[in-house]
Short mmCIF file of C-alpha atoms in Angstrom, two decimals:
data_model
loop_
_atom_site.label_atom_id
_atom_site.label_comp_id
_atom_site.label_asym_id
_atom_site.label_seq_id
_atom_site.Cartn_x
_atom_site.Cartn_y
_atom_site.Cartn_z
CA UNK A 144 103.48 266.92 28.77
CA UNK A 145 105.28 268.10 31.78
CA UNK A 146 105.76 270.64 33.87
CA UNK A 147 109.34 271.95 32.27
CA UNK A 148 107.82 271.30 28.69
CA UNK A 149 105.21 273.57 29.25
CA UNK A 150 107.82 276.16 29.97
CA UNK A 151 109.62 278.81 27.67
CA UNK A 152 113.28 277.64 27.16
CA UNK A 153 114.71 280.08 29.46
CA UNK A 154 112.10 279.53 32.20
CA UNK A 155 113.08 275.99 31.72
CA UNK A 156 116.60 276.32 32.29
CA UNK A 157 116.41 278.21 35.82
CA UNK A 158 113.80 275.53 36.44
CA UNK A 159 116.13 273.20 35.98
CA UNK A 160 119.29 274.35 37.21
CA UNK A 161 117.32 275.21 40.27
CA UNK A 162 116.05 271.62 40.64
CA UNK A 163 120.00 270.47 41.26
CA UNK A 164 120.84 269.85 44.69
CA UNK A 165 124.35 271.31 44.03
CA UNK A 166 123.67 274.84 41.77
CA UNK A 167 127.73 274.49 41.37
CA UNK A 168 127.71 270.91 39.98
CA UNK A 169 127.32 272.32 36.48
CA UNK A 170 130.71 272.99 36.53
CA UNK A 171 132.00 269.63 36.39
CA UNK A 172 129.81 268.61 33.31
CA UNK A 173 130.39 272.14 31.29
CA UNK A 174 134.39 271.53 31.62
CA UNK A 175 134.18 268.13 30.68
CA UNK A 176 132.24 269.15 27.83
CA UNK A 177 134.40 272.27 27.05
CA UNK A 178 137.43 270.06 26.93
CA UNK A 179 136.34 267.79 24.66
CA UNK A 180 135.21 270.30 22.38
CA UNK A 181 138.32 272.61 22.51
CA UNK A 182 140.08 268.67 21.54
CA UNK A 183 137.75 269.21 18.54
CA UNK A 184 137.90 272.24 17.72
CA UNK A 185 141.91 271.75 17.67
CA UNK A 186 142.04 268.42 16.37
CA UNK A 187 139.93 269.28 13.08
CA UNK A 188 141.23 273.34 13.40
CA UNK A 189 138.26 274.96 13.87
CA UNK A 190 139.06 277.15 16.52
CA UNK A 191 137.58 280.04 14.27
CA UNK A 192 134.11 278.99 14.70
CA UNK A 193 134.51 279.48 19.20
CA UNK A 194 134.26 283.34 19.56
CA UNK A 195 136.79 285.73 21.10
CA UNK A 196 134.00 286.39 23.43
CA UNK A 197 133.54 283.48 24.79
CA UNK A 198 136.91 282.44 24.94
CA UNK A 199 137.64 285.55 26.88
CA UNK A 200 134.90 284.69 29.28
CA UNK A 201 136.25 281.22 29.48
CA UNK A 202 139.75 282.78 30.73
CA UNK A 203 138.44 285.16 32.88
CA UNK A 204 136.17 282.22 34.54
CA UNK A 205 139.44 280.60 34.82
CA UNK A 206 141.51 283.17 36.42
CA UNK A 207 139.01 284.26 39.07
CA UNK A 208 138.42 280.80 40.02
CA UNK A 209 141.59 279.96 40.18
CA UNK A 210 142.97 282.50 42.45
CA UNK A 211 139.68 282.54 44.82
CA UNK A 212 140.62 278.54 45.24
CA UNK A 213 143.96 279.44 45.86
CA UNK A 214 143.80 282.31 48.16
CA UNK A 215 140.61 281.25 49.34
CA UNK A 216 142.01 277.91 50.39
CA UNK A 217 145.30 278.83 51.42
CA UNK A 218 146.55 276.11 48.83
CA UNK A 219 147.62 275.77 45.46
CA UNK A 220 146.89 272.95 42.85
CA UNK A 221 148.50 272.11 38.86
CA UNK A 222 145.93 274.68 36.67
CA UNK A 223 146.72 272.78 34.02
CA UNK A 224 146.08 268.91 32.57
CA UNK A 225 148.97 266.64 32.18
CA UNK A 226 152.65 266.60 32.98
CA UNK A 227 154.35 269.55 32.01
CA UNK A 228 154.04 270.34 28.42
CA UNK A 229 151.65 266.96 27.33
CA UNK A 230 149.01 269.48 27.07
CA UNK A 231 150.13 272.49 27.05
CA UNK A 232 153.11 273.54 25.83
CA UNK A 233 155.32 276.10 27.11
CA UNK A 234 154.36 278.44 24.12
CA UNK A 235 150.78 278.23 24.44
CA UNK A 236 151.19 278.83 28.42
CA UNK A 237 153.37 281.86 27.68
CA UNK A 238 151.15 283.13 24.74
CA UNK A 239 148.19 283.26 27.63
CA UNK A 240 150.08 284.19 30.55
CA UNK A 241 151.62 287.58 27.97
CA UNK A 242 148.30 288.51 27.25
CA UNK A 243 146.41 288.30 30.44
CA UNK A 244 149.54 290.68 32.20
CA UNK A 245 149.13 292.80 28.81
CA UNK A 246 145.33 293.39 29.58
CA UNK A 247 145.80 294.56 33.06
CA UNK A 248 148.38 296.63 32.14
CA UNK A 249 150.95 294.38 33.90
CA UNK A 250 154.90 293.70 33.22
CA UNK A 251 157.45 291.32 33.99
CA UNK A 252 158.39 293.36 36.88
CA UNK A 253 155.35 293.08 38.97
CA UNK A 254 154.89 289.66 37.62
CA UNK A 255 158.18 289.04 39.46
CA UNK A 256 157.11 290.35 42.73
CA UNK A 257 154.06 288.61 42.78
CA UNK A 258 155.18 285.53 41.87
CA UNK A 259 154.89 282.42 44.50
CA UNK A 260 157.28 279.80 45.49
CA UNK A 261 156.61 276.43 44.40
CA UNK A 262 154.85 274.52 46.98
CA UNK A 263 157.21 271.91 46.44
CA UNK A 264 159.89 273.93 47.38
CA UNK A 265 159.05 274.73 50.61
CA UNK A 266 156.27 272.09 51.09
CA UNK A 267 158.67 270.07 53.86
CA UNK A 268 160.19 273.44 55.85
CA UNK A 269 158.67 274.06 58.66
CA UNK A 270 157.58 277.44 59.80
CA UNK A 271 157.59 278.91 63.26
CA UNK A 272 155.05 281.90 64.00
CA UNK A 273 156.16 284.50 66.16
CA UNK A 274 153.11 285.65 68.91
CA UNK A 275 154.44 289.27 69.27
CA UNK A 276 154.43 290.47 65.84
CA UNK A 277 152.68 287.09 64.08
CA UNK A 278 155.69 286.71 61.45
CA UNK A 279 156.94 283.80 60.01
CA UNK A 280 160.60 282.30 61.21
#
């Protein structure tokens, strides 16, 4: 027997997640997982059976990760899979998007003033900052 066999299940998961070189590289494997699984779960309609809970924790992971990438990195990136509505479709995008501003108590109006350009709109201007008062021109 080994060492992690030996150990209770939960001792045996922080074993092993702390035996990864990367502690973040879970991430890749879970959302590969979770993807194919929400396919499932669609596919054969059992979205019952996934919990509100975790779905909401799944949204919320989302969201914050999301918008610390984004703000973090001074970039932005497609949050979604495929070409405009392949995957998801403009219903299911608004559906989300309602409810999230509906939870924090958020409207269209100060959706519209925090709402970003698309980078592809002003991804070939070119921006001149001013030294005295460190605005863009």
């Amino acid at each position: 027997m080994s060492l992690l066999e030996n150990k209770k299940p939960e001792q045996r998961l922080m074993t092993e997640d702390s035996i990864e070189n990367d502690p973040y590289a879970i991430f890749e494997r879970a959302a590969e997982t979770l993807w194919e699984r929400t396919e499932l779960a669609l596919e054969k309609g059992e979205v019952a059976r996934i919990s509100d809970d975790a779905v909401t924790k799944l949204m919320t992971t989302a969201l914050k990760l999301y918008a610390a990438k984004t703000d973090g990195e001074n970039r932005t990136f497609r949050p979604v899979l495929g070409n405009y509505d392949e995957v998801v479709t403009p219903t299911e995008a608004l559906t989300a998007v309602t409810e999230v501003l509906r939870a924090l108590r958020l409207g269209p109006m100060e959706f519209g003033l925090w709402s970003r350009r698309r980078p592809e709109d002003y991804h070939d201007m070119e921006f001149e900052i001013t030294k005295s008062d460190n605005t863009l021109k």
